[in-house]
Every structure is written in structure tokens, then in C-alpha cells.
mmCIF file of C-alpha atoms in Angstrom:
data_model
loop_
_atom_site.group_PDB
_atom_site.id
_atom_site.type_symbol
_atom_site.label_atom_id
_atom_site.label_comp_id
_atom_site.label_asym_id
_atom_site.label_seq_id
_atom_site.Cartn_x
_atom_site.Cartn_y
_atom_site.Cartn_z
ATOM 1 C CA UNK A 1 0.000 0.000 0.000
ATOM 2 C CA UNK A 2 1.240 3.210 -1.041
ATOM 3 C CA UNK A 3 0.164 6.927 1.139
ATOM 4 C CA UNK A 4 0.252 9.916 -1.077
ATOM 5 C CA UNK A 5 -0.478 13.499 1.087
ATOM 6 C CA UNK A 6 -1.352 16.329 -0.980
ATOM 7 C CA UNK A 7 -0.477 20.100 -0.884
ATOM 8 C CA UNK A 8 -3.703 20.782 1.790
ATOM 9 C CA UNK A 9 -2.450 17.720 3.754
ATOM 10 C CA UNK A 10 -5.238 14.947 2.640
ATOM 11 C CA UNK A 11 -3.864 11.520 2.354
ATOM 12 C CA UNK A 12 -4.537 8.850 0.120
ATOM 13 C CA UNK A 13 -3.462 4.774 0.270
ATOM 14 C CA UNK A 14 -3.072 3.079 -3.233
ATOM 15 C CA UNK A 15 -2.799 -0.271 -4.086
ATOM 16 C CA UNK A 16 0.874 -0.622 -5.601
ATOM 17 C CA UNK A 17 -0.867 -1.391 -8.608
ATOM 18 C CA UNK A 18 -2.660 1.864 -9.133
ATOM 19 C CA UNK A 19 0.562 3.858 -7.795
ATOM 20 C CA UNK A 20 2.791 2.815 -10.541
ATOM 21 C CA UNK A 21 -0.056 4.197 -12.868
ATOM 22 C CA UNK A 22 1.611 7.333 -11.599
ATOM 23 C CA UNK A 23 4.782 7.295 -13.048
ATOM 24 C CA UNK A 24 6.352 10.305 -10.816
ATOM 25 C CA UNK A 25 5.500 7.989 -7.871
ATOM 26 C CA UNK A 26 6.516 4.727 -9.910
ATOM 27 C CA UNK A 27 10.128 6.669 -10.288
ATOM 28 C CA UNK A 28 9.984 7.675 -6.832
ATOM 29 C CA UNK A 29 9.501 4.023 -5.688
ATOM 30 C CA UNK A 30 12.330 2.847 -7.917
ATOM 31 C CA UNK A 31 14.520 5.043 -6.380
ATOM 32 C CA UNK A 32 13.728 3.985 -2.887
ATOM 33 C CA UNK A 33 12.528 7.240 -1.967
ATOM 34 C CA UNK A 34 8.546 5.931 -1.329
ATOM 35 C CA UNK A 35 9.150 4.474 2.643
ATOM 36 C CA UNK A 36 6.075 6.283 4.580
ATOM 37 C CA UNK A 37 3.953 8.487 3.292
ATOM 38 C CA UNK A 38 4.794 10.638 -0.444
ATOM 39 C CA UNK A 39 4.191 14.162 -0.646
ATOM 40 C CA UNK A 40 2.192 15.222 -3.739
ATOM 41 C CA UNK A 41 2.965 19.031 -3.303
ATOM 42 C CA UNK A 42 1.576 20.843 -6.226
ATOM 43 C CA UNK A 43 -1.788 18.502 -6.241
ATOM 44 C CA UNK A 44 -4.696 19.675 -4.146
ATOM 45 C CA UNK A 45 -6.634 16.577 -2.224
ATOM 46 C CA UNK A 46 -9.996 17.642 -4.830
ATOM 47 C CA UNK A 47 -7.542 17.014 -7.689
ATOM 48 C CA UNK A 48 -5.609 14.211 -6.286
ATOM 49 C CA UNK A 49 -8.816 12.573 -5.324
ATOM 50 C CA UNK A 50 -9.513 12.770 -9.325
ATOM 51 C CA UNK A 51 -6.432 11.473 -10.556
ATOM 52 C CA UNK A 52 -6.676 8.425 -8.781
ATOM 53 C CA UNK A 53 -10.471 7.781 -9.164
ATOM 54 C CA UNK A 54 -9.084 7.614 -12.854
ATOM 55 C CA UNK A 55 -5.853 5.690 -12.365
ATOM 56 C CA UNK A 56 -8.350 3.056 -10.149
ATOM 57 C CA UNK A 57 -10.543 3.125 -13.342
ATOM 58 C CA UNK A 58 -8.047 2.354 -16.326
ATOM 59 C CA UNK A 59 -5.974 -0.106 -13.939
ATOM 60 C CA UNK A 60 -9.198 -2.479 -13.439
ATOM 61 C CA UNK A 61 -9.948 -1.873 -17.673
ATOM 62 C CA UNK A 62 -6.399 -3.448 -17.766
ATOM 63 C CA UNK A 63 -6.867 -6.590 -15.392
ATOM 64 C CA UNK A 64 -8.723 -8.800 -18.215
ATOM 65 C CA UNK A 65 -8.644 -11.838 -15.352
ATOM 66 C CA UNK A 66 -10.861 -9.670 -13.094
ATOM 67 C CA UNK A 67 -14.629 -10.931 -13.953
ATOM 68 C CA UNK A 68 -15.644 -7.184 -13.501
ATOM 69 C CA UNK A 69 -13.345 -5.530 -16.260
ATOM 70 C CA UNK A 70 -14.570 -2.858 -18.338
ATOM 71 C CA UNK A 71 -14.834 -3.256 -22.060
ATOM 72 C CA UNK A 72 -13.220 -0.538 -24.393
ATOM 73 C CA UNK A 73 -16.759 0.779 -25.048
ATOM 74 C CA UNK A 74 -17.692 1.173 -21.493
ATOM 75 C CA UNK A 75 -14.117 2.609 -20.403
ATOM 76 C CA UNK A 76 -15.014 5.076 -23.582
ATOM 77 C CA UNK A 77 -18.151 6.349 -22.181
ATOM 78 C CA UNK A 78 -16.420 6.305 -18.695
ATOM 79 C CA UNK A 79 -13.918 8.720 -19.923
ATOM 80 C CA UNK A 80 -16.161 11.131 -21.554
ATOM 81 C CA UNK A 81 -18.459 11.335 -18.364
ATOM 82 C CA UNK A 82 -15.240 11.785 -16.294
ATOM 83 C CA UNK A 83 -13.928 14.994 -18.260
ATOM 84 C CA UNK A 84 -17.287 16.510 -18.030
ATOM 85 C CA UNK A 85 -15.665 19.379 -15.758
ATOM 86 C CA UNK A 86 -15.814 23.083 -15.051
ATOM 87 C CA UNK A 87 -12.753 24.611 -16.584
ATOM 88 C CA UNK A 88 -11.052 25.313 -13.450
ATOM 89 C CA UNK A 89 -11.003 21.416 -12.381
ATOM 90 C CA UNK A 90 -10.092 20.934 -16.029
ATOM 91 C CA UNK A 91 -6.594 23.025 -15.900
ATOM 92 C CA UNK A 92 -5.804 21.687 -12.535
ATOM 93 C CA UNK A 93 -6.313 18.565 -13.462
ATOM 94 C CA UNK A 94 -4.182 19.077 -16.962
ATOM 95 C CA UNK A 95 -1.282 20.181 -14.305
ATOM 96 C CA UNK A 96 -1.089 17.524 -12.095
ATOM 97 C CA UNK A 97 -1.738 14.602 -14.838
ATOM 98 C CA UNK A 98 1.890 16.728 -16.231
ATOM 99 C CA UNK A 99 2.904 16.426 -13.151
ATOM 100 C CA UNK A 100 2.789 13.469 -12.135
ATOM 101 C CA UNK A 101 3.587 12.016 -15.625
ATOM 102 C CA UNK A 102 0.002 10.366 -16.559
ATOM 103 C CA UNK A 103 0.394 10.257 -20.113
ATOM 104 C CA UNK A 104 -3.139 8.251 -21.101
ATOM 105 C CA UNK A 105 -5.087 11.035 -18.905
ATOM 106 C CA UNK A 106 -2.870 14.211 -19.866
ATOM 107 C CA UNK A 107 -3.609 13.052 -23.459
ATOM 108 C CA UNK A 108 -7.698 13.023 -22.573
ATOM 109 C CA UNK A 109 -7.760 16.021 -20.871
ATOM 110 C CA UNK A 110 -5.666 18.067 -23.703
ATOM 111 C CA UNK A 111 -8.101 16.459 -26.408
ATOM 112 C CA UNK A 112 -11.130 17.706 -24.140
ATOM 113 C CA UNK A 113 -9.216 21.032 -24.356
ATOM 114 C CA UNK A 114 -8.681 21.177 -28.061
ATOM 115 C CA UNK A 115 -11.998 19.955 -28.283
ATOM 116 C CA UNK A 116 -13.772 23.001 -26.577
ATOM 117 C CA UNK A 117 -11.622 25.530 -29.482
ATOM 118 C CA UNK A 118 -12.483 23.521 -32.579
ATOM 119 C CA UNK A 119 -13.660 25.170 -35.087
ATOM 120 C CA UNK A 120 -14.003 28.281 -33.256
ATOM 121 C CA UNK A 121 -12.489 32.220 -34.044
ATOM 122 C CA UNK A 122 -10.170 33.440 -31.716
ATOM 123 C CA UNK A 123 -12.658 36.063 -30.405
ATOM 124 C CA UNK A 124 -14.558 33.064 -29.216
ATOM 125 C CA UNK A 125 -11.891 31.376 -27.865
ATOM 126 C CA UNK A 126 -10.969 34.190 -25.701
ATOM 127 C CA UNK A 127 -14.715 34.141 -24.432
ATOM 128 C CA UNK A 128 -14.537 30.409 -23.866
ATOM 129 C CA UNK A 129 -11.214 30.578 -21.751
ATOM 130 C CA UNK A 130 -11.860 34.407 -20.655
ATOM 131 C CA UNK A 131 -8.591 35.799 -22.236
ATOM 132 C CA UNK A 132 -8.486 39.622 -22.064
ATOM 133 C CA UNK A 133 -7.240 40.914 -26.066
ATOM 134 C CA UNK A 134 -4.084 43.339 -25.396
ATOM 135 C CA UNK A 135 -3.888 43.948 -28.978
ATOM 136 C CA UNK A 136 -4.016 47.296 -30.218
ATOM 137 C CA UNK A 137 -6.658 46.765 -33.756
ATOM 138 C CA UNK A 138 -3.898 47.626 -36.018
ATOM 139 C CA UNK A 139 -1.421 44.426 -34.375
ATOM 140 C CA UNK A 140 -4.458 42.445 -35.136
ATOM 141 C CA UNK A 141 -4.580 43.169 -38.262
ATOM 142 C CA UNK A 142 -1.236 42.918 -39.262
ATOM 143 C CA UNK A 143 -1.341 39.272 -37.335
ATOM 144 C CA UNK A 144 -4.073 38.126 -39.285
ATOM 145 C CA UNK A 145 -2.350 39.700 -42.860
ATOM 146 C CA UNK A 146 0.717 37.561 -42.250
ATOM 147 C CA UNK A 147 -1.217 34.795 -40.740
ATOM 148 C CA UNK A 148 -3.906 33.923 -43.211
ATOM 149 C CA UNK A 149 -4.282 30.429 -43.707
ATOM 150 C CA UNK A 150 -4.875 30.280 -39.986
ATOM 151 C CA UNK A 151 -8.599 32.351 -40.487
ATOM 152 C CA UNK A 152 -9.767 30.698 -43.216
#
């Protein structure tokens, strides 16, 4: 069993299994440096909480022997209701899946995010992501003159 504290001191015991899902903590481990309890210090317990709820969930899709494994369909449709987040949770949850070196769920979350600006102008994706425009109109315009292909 493996005790992870996060940055607001909540603690939370993994099965080895789901740890190494980690790989900052599977390195960690390696290294010997994973004896009592393993501070998570730029994770909040909310997020932490999160990251293993997810770890838990793709480990068990993994253990085909286990009677109760998920199909690829049903881990799909776990995903999607997973990332249904408010954009702060989102972004914390992009940093500490970086952090922490969780490529499968880094990879979800960035698709979720390139997802949400799709098809969409840049006016709208400052809306979407409440980015403040500190061009002058004229830099604008000379962005989008030497940057056409990206506006059509």
C-alpha cells in the first residue's frame, strides 16, 4: 500500500498497482525514496482525489482476469463522463496529470481542451477561456495579414 499526502495535507493509500499508474510515484519508488507516506505538493486533495479515481478506473480496464473488467466501449463512455468538468477542475487537473507524468489522462484532458476551441475564431476562444485581447486593432490586423491560412 502506497500513502500519497497532498499540498492541503489529505492523504490517500493506493494499491501498488494503481501507484505505478503514476509514473512520478513509480520513479519515486524505484529510487527507494517511497518508505512512509509521499508528498504530492503541487496537487490539491480535490484534484488528487480525481487522478486516482481515474488511475483506479483504467488499472481495473487493464486486469482482463478480473470478472468485472470494463470493455473498451464502457471505459469510452467512462472517460467522456469523467472529463465533463468546469474549466477550473479541467486546468488543474491538466497540471497535475503533467505532473505526475500520466500520459493516457494528460492526453484526454488536452483532447477535451482542443476539443472546446475547434472550429471556433479566436474572439470566441478568448470568451470560452476568458482571455483579455491586449492587442491594439492595427497588431491584429497585421497578425491576421501575415497569418492567413490560420482564419480561413
Amino acid at each position: 500500500m502506497i500513502t500519497l499526502r497532498s499540498s492541503d495535507g489529505e492523504t490517500f493509500d493506493l494499491d501498488e498497482v494503481v501507484a505505478v499508474e503514476l509514473q512520478t510515484i513509480k520513479n519515486m519508488m524505484e529510487d527507494g525514496c517511497a518508505e512512509s507516506v509521499i508528498p504530492v505538493p503541487n496537487v490539491e486533495g480535490k484534484i488528487l482525489a480525481k487522478v486516482i479515481e481515474y488511475c483506479k478506473k483504467h488499472v481495473k480496464s487493464t486486469v482482463k482476469a478480473e470478472e468485472h473488467a470494463l470493455s473498451d466501449a464502457d471505459l469510452k463512455a467512462w472517460d467522456s463522463d469523467f472529463i465533463k468538468l468546469d474549466q477550473a477542475t479541467l486546468f488543474d487537473l491538466i497540471m497535475a496529470a503533467n505532473y505526475l507524468d500520466i500520459k493516457s489522462l494528460l492526453d484526454l484532458l488536452c483532447q477535451t481542451v482542443a476539443n472546446m476551441i475547434k472550429g471556433k475564431s479566436p474572439e470566441e476562444i478568448r470568451q470560452i477561456f476568458n482571455i483579455k485581447n491586449d492587442f491594439t486593432p492595427e497588431e491584429e490586423q497585421e497578425i491576421r495579414r501575415e497569418n492567413q491560412w490560420a482564419f480561413q
